[in-house]
Coordinates of C-alpha atoms in Angstrom, one line a residue:
M1 CA 8.9 -31.2 -25.8
S2 CA 8.9 -27.5 -26.0
S3 CA 10.9 -25.1 -23.5
D4 CA 7.4 -23.7 -22.4
S5 CA 6.3 -27.4 -21.4
H6 CA 9.7 -27.5 -19.3
N7 CA 9.2 -24.1 -17.5
R8 CA 5.3 -24.6 -16.8
P9 CA 5.8 -27.7 -14.4
T10 CA 8.8 -26.1 -12.9
L11 CA 6.7 -22.9 -12.0
R12 CA 3.8 -25.1 -10.9
S13 CA 6.1 -27.1 -8.5
L14 CA 7.3 -23.8 -6.9
I15 CA 3.7 -22.4 -6.6
D16 CA 2.5 -25.7 -5.2
R17 CA 5.2 -25.6 -2.7
F18 CA 4.6 -22.2 -1.5
G19 CA 1.1 -21.4 -2.8
F20 CA 0.0 -18.6 -4.9
P21 CA -2.2 -17.0 -2.3
H22 CA 0.9 -16.9 0.0
L23 CA 3.0 -15.4 -2.8
L24 CA 0.5 -12.7 -3.4
A25 CA 0.2 -12.0 0.5
T26 CA 3.9 -11.9 0.8
T27 CA 4.1 -9.4 -2.4
L28 CA 1.5 -7.2 -0.5
V29 CA 3.5 -7.1 2.7
L30 CA 6.7 -6.1 0.8
V31 CA 4.7 -3.4 -1.2
A32 CA 3.4 -2.0 2.3
A33 CA 6.9 -2.1 3.7
T34 CA 8.4 -0.4 0.7
I35 CA 5.9 2.5 1.2
L36 CA 6.6 2.8 4.9
L37 CA 10.3 2.7 4.3
G38 CA 9.9 5.4 1.6
V39 CA 8.0 7.5 4.2
A40 CA 10.7 6.9 6.9
A41 CA 13.5 8.0 4.3
K42 CA 11.5 11.2 3.4
A43 CA 10.8 12.0 7.0
T44 CA 14.4 11.7 8.3
G45 CA 15.6 13.8 5.3
S46 CA 17.3 10.6 3.8
G47 CA 15.7 11.0 0.4
L48 CA 18.7 13.1 -0.6
A49 CA 21.2 11.0 1.0
C50 CA 23.6 8.7 -1.0
E51 CA 24.9 12.1 -2.3
A52 CA 21.8 12.3 -4.4
N53 CA 22.9 9.4 -6.4
W54 CA 20.3 6.9 -8.0
P55 CA 20.3 4.0 -8.2
Q56 CA 23.9 4.0 -6.8
C57 CA 24.6 5.3 -3.1
D58 CA 27.8 7.0 -1.8
A59 CA 30.1 4.0 -0.5
G60 CA 31.6 0.6 -1.3
P61 CA 32.3 -0.9 -4.5
Y62 CA 30.9 1.2 -7.4
N63 CA 29.1 3.4 -4.6
L64 CA 26.6 0.7 -4.2
L65 CA 26.6 0.9 -0.3
P66 CA 25.6 3.4 2.2
A67 CA 28.2 5.6 4.0
N68 CA 26.2 6.9 7.0
L69 CA 22.9 6.5 8.7
P70 CA 20.9 8.8 6.6
S71 CA 22.4 7.0 3.6
F72 CA 21.4 3.6 5.2
Y73 CA 17.7 4.7 5.5
E74 CA 17.6 5.4 1.8
W75 CA 19.7 2.3 0.9
V76 CA 17.2 0.0 2.8
H77 CA 14.3 1.6 1.2
R78 CA 15.6 0.8 -2.2
F79 CA 16.8 -2.6 -1.2
V80 CA 13.3 -3.7 0.0
A81 CA 11.7 -2.0 -3.0
M82 CA 14.0 -4.2 -5.2
F83 CA 12.5 -7.3 -3.6
A84 CA 9.1 -6.0 -3.8
G85 CA 9.6 -5.4 -7.5
F86 CA 10.8 -9.0 -8.0
A87 CA 7.8 -10.3 -6.0
I88 CA 5.4 -8.2 -8.3
I89 CA 7.1 -9.5 -11.3
G90 CA 6.9 -13.1 -9.9
S91 CA 3.3 -12.8 -8.9
A92 CA 2.3 -11.4 -12.3
L93 CA 4.1 -14.0 -14.3
A94 CA 2.7 -16.7 -12.0
S95 CA -0.9 -15.5 -12.4
W96 CA -0.5 -15.2 -16.0
R97 CA 1.1 -18.9 -16.6
L98 CA -1.2 -20.7 -14.0
E99 CA -4.4 -21.7 -15.6
D100 CA -6.6 -21.7 -12.2
I101 CA -5.8 -18.0 -11.5
D102 CA -8.9 -15.8 -11.6
N103 CA -8.6 -13.4 -14.6
R104 CA -9.5 -10.4 -12.3
V105 CA -6.5 -11.4 -10.1
A106 CA -4.1 -11.8 -13.2
S107 CA -5.2 -8.3 -14.6
L108 CA -4.6 -6.5 -11.3
V109 CA -1.1 -8.1 -10.6
V110 CA -0.1 -7.6 -14.3
L111 CA -1.2 -4.1 -14.1
G112 CA 0.7 -3.6 -10.9
M113 CA 3.8 -5.1 -12.7
I114 CA 3.2 -2.5 -15.5
L115 CA 3.2 0.4 -12.9
T116 CA 6.3 -0.9 -11.3
P117 CA 8.9 0.6 -13.6
I118 CA 6.9 3.8 -13.6
Q119 CA 7.2 3.8 -9.9
V120 CA 10.9 3.1 -10.0
Y121 CA 11.4 5.9 -12.5
L122 CA 9.4 8.3 -10.2
G123 CA 11.5 7.1 -7.2
G124 CA 14.6 8.1 -9.1
Q125 CA 13.2 11.5 -9.9
T126 CA 12.4 12.1 -6.1
V127 CA 16.3 12.0 -5.6
L128 CA 17.4 13.7 -8.7
Q129 CA 14.8 16.4 -8.6
Y130 CA 13.1 16.3 -5.2
E131 CA 9.9 18.4 -6.3
M132 CA 6.7 18.1 -4.1
E133 CA 4.6 17.2 -7.3
I134 CA 6.9 14.3 -8.2
L135 CA 6.9 13.2 -4.3
S136 CA 3.2 13.1 -4.3
L137 CA 2.9 11.3 -7.6
H138 CA 5.5 8.7 -6.4
F139 CA 3.4 8.2 -3.2
W140 CA 0.0 8.0 -4.7
T141 CA 1.3 5.6 -7.5
A142 CA 2.6 3.4 -4.5
I143 CA -0.9 3.5 -2.7
L144 CA -2.4 2.5 -6.1
I145 CA -0.1 -0.6 -6.5
F146 CA -1.0 -1.4 -2.9
A147 CA -4.7 -1.2 -3.4
M148 CA -4.6 -3.3 -6.4
F149 CA -2.7 -6.0 -4.5
V150 CA -5.1 -5.8 -1.5
V151 CA -8.1 -6.5 -4.1
A152 CA -6.2 -9.3 -5.7
T153 CA -5.2 -11.0 -2.4
V154 CA -8.9 -10.7 -1.1
L155 CA -10.0 -12.2 -4.3
V156 CA -7.5 -15.1 -3.9
W157 CA -8.5 -15.7 -0.2
Q158 CA -12.3 -15.2 -1.0
S159 CA -13.2 -18.9 0.3
S160 CA -11.6 -18.1 3.8
L161 CA -13.4 -14.8 4.3
T162 CA -16.7 -14.8 5.9
A163 CA -19.5 -12.4 6.8
G164 CA -17.6 -12.0 10.1
S165 CA -14.6 -10.6 8.2
V166 CA -16.6 -7.5 7.4
T167 CA -17.2 -6.7 11.0
T168 CA -13.5 -7.3 11.7
A169 CA -12.4 -5.2 8.8
L170 CA -14.7 -2.3 9.9
A171 CA -13.4 -2.6 13.6
V172 CA -9.9 -2.4 12.3
G173 CA -10.9 0.8 10.4
L174 CA -12.5 2.2 13.6
V175 CA -9.4 1.7 15.6
S176 CA -7.1 3.0 12.9
L177 CA -9.0 6.3 12.3
P178 CA -8.7 7.8 15.9
L179 CA -5.0 6.9 15.7
H180 CA -4.6 8.6 12.5
V181 CA -6.1 11.8 13.8
A182 CA -4.2 11.7 17.0
L183 CA -0.9 11.3 15.1
S184 CA -1.6 14.1 12.8
P185 CA -0.2 17.7 13.1
T186 CA -3.8 19.2 13.4
D187 CA -5.3 20.8 16.4
L188 CA -6.6 17.5 17.7
G189 CA -3.3 15.7 17.2
V190 CA -1.9 14.6 20.6
V191 CA 1.8 14.6 19.3
T192 CA 3.9 17.6 20.1
S193 CA 6.4 17.0 17.4
Y194 CA 5.6 15.5 13.8
S195 CA 8.7 13.5 14.2
P196 CA 9.7 10.8 11.6
T197 CA 8.6 8.0 14.1
V198 CA 5.2 9.7 14.4
Q199 CA 5.0 9.9 10.5
L200 CA 5.9 6.4 10.2
F201 CA 3.2 5.2 12.5
Q202 CA 0.6 7.5 11.0
Y203 CA 1.2 6.2 7.5
G204 CA 1.2 2.6 8.8
V205 CA -2.3 3.4 10.1
T206 CA -3.2 4.8 6.8
L207 CA -2.4 1.6 5.1
S208 CA -4.4 -0.3 7.7
L209 CA -7.5 2.0 7.2
L210 CA -7.4 1.7 3.5
G211 CA -6.8 -1.9 3.5
A212 CA -9.6 -2.7 5.9
L213 CA -12.2 -0.7 4.0
I214 CA -11.1 -2.5 0.7
V215 CA -11.7 -5.7 2.6
A216 CA -14.9 -4.6 4.0
T217 CA -16.3 -3.5 0.7
M218 CA -15.4 -6.6 -1.3
V219 CA -16.5 -9.2 1.4
G220 CA -19.7 -7.2 2.2
R221 CA -20.7 -7.6 -1.4
W222 CA -20.5 -11.3 -1.3
H223 CA -22.2 -11.8 2.0
F224 CA -24.8 -9.2 2.6
D225 CA -27.9 -8.1 0.8
D226 CA -28.7 -5.2 3.1
R227 CA -28.5 -2.3 0.7
G228 CA -28.2 0.2 3.6
L229 CA -25.3 -1.6 5.0
L230 CA -23.5 -1.8 1.7
G231 CA -24.1 1.8 0.8
L232 CA -22.7 2.7 4.4
I233 CA -19.5 0.5 3.6
Y234 CA -19.1 2.1 0.2
G235 CA -19.5 5.5 1.6
S236 CA -16.9 4.7 4.2
T237 CA -14.5 3.6 1.7
G238 CA -14.8 6.9 -0.2
L239 CA -14.6 8.9 3.0
A240 CA -11.2 6.8 3.9
L241 CA -9.7 7.9 0.7
A242 CA -10.6 11.5 1.3
V243 CA -9.4 11.3 4.9
A244 CA -5.9 9.7 3.8
Y245 CA -5.6 12.4 1.2
L246 CA -6.4 15.4 3.3
G247 CA -4.3 14.0 6.1
R248 CA -1.4 14.2 3.7
Q249 CA -2.2 17.5 2.5
A250 CA -2.6 18.9 6.0
V251 CA 1.0 18.0 6.5
M252 CA 2.2 19.4 3.0
A253 CA 0.0 22.6 2.7
N254 CA -0.3 23.8 6.5
S255 CA -3.8 25.0 5.7
M256 CA -6.4 25.6 8.5
L257 CA -9.2 25.0 6.2
L258 CA -7.8 21.5 5.0
D259 CA -7.3 20.8 8.8
R260 CA -10.9 21.3 9.6
L261 CA -12.1 19.6 6.6
Y262 CA -10.0 16.6 7.4
L263 CA -11.3 16.5 10.9
V264 CA -15.0 16.8 9.8
L265 CA -14.6 13.9 7.4
A266 CA -12.8 11.8 10.0
G267 CA -15.6 12.5 12.5
A268 CA -18.1 11.4 9.8
L269 CA -16.2 8.3 9.0
I270 CA -16.0 7.2 12.7
L271 CA -19.8 7.4 12.9
A272 CA -20.2 5.5 9.7
L273 CA -17.7 2.8 10.8
A274 CA -19.5 2.5 14.1
I275 CA -23.0 2.2 12.6
G276 CA -21.7 -0.2 10.0
I277 CA -20.1 -2.5 12.7
A278 CA -23.6 -2.6 14.5
R279 CA -25.5 -3.3 11.3
S280 CA -23.0 -6.1 10.1
R281 CA -23.3 -7.9 13.4
R282 CA -27.0 -8.1 13.2

């Protein structure tokens, strides 16, 4: 018997015990956690901790452990990112080897695996060079990987998602968006200081907003024939991406024009989400 025939039942046994959908969902959670911990490391100024070493840190055997609190933030980010990378590779291998996995799912998670070493390289460059262009590319590559795993997870859980899931997803977006604006450093923001805690919550809300709109778009296509509603949902997804981008640029560019454009698009998105909820419930 070939080595492949030995490995395949073992892999099948592990997946049957844990479940590929749960493996994919866990990977998605780890990807989101890695993004948020990366935001926390940057917001606390810990990105250049560990004495700007990468992948080592600044204490312990072979400088593998953190020496202080800022280094600890950066170290935890790297530690969770390592497990997220393992989960991504495991999901990709499982999707490739298991015969009953949708080809679309396999393509998405394999592409995520291909992007992972690129993302790791960019993460190292944020420490070794710390240039704004590299930071932005590192962040948006992470968002791309997150979005691909959201899509793959939704495809895997398709049988469990009903028309009501569209209304729920739009409602999550409608709740997330005002929080995103409130936590922003714009004129309408209610926070007096754009602290690391505020940044962490705002980026958490960003992931919720983007994830919710992806779910609404995909499930809406499966359950609704209302072209007006579908167009509204598609437009909302585009607006959500623009709001997420401008929200980040408003912090980095400190531009009044970008702030106003961000607030206008956020207002349009709130209106679109509210109308979408009403139409999806009908």
